[in-house]
GROMACS .gro file of C-alpha atoms in nm:
model
  156
    1UNK     CA    1  -1.708   8.144  -3.244
    2UNK     CA    2  -1.464   8.360  -3.442
    3UNK     CA    3  -1.313   8.482  -3.114
    4UNK     CA    4  -1.219   8.126  -3.014
    5UNK     CA    5  -1.128   7.997  -3.359
    6UNK     CA    6  -0.861   8.258  -3.437
    7UNK     CA    7  -0.666   8.212  -3.111
    8UNK     CA    8  -0.686   7.836  -3.153
    9UNK     CA    9  -0.547   7.853  -3.505
   10UNK     CA   10  -0.269   8.088  -3.393
   11UNK     CA   11  -0.171   7.847  -3.112
   12UNK     CA   12  -0.174   7.555  -3.353
   13UNK     CA   13   0.044   7.744  -3.602
   14UNK     CA   14   0.293   7.832  -3.332
   15UNK     CA   15   0.300   7.475  -3.196
   16UNK     CA   16   0.346   7.305  -3.533
   17UNK     CA   17   0.719   7.382  -3.573
   18UNK     CA   18   0.783   7.261  -3.216
   19UNK     CA   19   0.602   6.933  -3.285
   20UNK     CA   20   0.781   6.887  -3.616
   21UNK     CA   21   1.120   6.943  -3.452
   22UNK     CA   22   1.082   6.669  -3.191
   23UNK     CA   23   1.380   6.437  -3.208
   24UNK     CA   24   1.274   6.071  -3.214
   25UNK     CA   25   1.459   5.742  -3.228
   26UNK     CA   26   1.284   5.628  -3.547
   27UNK     CA   27   1.310   5.954  -3.741
   28UNK     CA   28   1.644   6.093  -3.625
   29UNK     CA   29   1.855   5.866  -3.404
   30UNK     CA   30   1.824   5.532  -3.587
   31UNK     CA   31   1.936   5.672  -3.928
   32UNK     CA   32   2.220   5.865  -3.763
   33UNK     CA   33   2.317   5.564  -3.556
   34UNK     CA   34   2.311   5.337  -3.865
   35UNK     CA   35   2.538   5.575  -4.054
   36UNK     CA   36   2.787   5.645  -3.775
   37UNK     CA   37   2.774   5.365  -3.515
   38UNK     CA   38   2.635   5.040  -3.657
   39UNK     CA   39   2.968   4.909  -3.788
   40UNK     CA   40   3.097   4.863  -3.433
   41UNK     CA   41   2.776   4.845  -3.228
   42UNK     CA   42   2.544   4.653  -3.462
   43UNK     CA   43   2.371   4.314  -3.454
   44UNK     CA   44   2.703   4.125  -3.474
   45UNK     CA   45   2.829   4.297  -3.157
   46UNK     CA   46   2.803   4.142  -2.811
   47UNK     CA   47   2.548   4.245  -2.553
   48UNK     CA   48   2.687   4.457  -2.268
   49UNK     CA   49   2.746   4.169  -2.027
   50UNK     CA   50   2.940   3.964  -2.283
   51UNK     CA   51   3.136   4.272  -2.387
   52UNK     CA   52   3.237   4.345  -2.028
   53UNK     CA   53   3.351   3.986  -1.973
   54UNK     CA   54   3.574   3.990  -2.286
   55UNK     CA   55   3.639   4.361  -2.340
   56UNK     CA   56   3.994   4.320  -2.478
   57UNK     CA   57   3.883   4.055  -2.726
   58UNK     CA   58   3.594   4.265  -2.863
   59UNK     CA   59   3.793   4.585  -2.870
   60UNK     CA   60   4.057   4.418  -3.085
   61UNK     CA   61   3.774   4.306  -3.316
   62UNK     CA   62   3.650   4.669  -3.334
   63UNK     CA   63   3.327   4.569  -3.165
   64UNK     CA   64   3.164   4.764  -2.887
   65UNK     CA   65   2.852   4.674  -2.692
   66UNK     CA   66   2.545   4.606  -2.904
   67UNK     CA   67   2.309   4.902  -2.947
   68UNK     CA   68   2.114   4.814  -3.262
   69UNK     CA   69   1.764   4.858  -3.118
   70UNK     CA   70   1.593   5.129  -2.917
   71UNK     CA   71   1.584   4.900  -2.612
   72UNK     CA   72   1.956   4.817  -2.642
   73UNK     CA   73   2.053   5.182  -2.691
   74UNK     CA   74   1.866   5.330  -2.394
   75UNK     CA   75   2.052   5.090  -2.164
   76UNK     CA   76   2.348   5.327  -2.219
   77UNK     CA   77   2.143   5.636  -2.139
   78UNK     CA   78   1.917   5.538  -1.848
   79UNK     CA   79   2.007   5.206  -1.685
   80UNK     CA   80   2.211   4.997  -1.616
   81UNK     CA   81   2.498   5.182  -1.789
   82UNK     CA   82   2.358   5.524  -1.696
   83UNK     CA   83   2.516   5.817  -1.879
   84UNK     CA   84   2.746   5.610  -2.103
   85UNK     CA   85   2.610   5.768  -2.419
   86UNK     CA   86   2.646   6.114  -2.268
   87UNK     CA   87   3.002   6.057  -2.151
   88UNK     CA   88   3.119   5.890  -2.473
   89UNK     CA   89   2.949   6.115  -2.730
   90UNK     CA   90   3.005   6.444  -2.547
   91UNK     CA   91   3.189   6.723  -2.728
   92UNK     CA   92   3.395   6.810  -2.419
   93UNK     CA   93   3.201   7.122  -2.322
   94UNK     CA   94   3.027   6.928  -2.045
   95UNK     CA   95   3.334   6.761  -1.892
   96UNK     CA   96   3.573   6.888  -1.625
   97UNK     CA   97   3.882   6.842  -1.843
   98UNK     CA   98   3.721   6.973  -2.164
   99UNK     CA   99   3.806   6.656  -2.355
  100UNK     CA  100   3.546   6.504  -2.588
  101UNK     CA  101   3.422   6.154  -2.517
  102UNK     CA  102   3.601   5.868  -2.688
  103UNK     CA  103   3.318   5.819  -2.941
  104UNK     CA  104   3.265   6.185  -3.032
  105UNK     CA  105   3.520   6.153  -3.315
  106UNK     CA  106   3.297   5.897  -3.487
  107UNK     CA  107   2.992   6.124  -3.507
  108UNK     CA  108   3.110   6.265  -3.840
  109UNK     CA  109   3.393   6.333  -4.084
  110UNK     CA  110   3.420   6.703  -4.002
  111UNK     CA  111   3.394   6.903  -3.683
  112UNK     CA  112   3.075   7.067  -3.813
  113UNK     CA  113   2.917   6.728  -3.888
  114UNK     CA  114   3.023   6.589  -3.549
  115UNK     CA  115   2.875   6.892  -3.370
  116UNK     CA  116   2.549   6.869  -3.567
  117UNK     CA  117   2.509   6.498  -3.492
  118UNK     CA  118   2.606   6.550  -3.129
  119UNK     CA  119   2.328   6.810  -3.096
  120UNK     CA  120   2.076   6.557  -3.234
  121UNK     CA  121   2.171   6.302  -2.967
  122UNK     CA  122   2.170   6.569  -2.698
  123UNK     CA  123   1.822   6.692  -2.792
  124UNK     CA  124   1.694   6.332  -2.806
  125UNK     CA  125   1.817   6.259  -2.455
  126UNK     CA  126   1.704   6.602  -2.333
  127UNK     CA  127   1.943   6.890  -2.292
  128UNK     CA  128   1.862   6.913  -1.919
  129UNK     CA  129   1.920   6.537  -1.887
  130UNK     CA  130   2.259   6.538  -2.062
  131UNK     CA  131   2.467   6.453  -1.755
  132UNK     CA  132   2.775   6.237  -1.724
  133UNK     CA  133   2.665   6.078  -1.401
  134UNK     CA  134   2.639   5.704  -1.350
  135UNK     CA  135   2.365   5.514  -1.167
  136UNK     CA  136   2.579   5.500  -0.853
  137UNK     CA  137   2.839   5.744  -0.725
  138UNK     CA  138   3.186   5.684  -0.864
  139UNK     CA  139   3.487   5.874  -0.733
  140UNK     CA  140   3.395   6.239  -0.691
  141UNK     CA  141   3.103   6.204  -0.934
  142UNK     CA  142   2.769   6.170  -0.755
  143UNK     CA  143   2.512   5.922  -0.879
  144UNK     CA  144   2.236   6.042  -1.110
  145UNK     CA  145   1.930   6.180  -0.934
  146UNK     CA  146   1.567   6.092  -0.990
  147UNK     CA  147   1.509   6.451  -1.104
  148UNK     CA  148   1.782   6.421  -1.369
  149UNK     CA  149   1.639   6.089  -1.490
  150UNK     CA  150   1.290   6.239  -1.512
  151UNK     CA  151   1.420   6.500  -1.761
  152UNK     CA  152   1.514   6.235  -2.019
  153UNK     CA  153   1.308   6.254  -2.337
  154UNK     CA  154   1.415   5.950  -2.548
  155UNK     CA  155   1.111   5.958  -2.776
  156UNK     CA  156   1.065   5.647  -2.985
   0.00000   0.00000   0.00000
């Protein structure tokens, strides 16, 4: 019994930090999102369809598409606005031109804070799933593949 108990305890001890470090919407993303994004993308913001119909109006009001729930936020990761979170929050190291996404600047007051918060979002989505691709091909950018979608983590 001792021969099986010790290896089991060792495995559990090694796995505990990995389990504790899982990024989840409730524990990590929602508080970060509330602090950095809710002012423009909260409950008073329009849903994506309404935003797209009146984009100039909402932009002038400093309102972006609504993302105040898990379900509303993952629309901008998986579908129908595939990759929008990745393109807009990216630090520029994953883009052809090296420019950060237009929302990267709002991830924090300092470059260190922005980078730290960016890494939280990236780990939540899944580092292997952090692609700028859309659902369908656009220009020279191919559409997202099933394999890329299957790498998304997005734990609640």
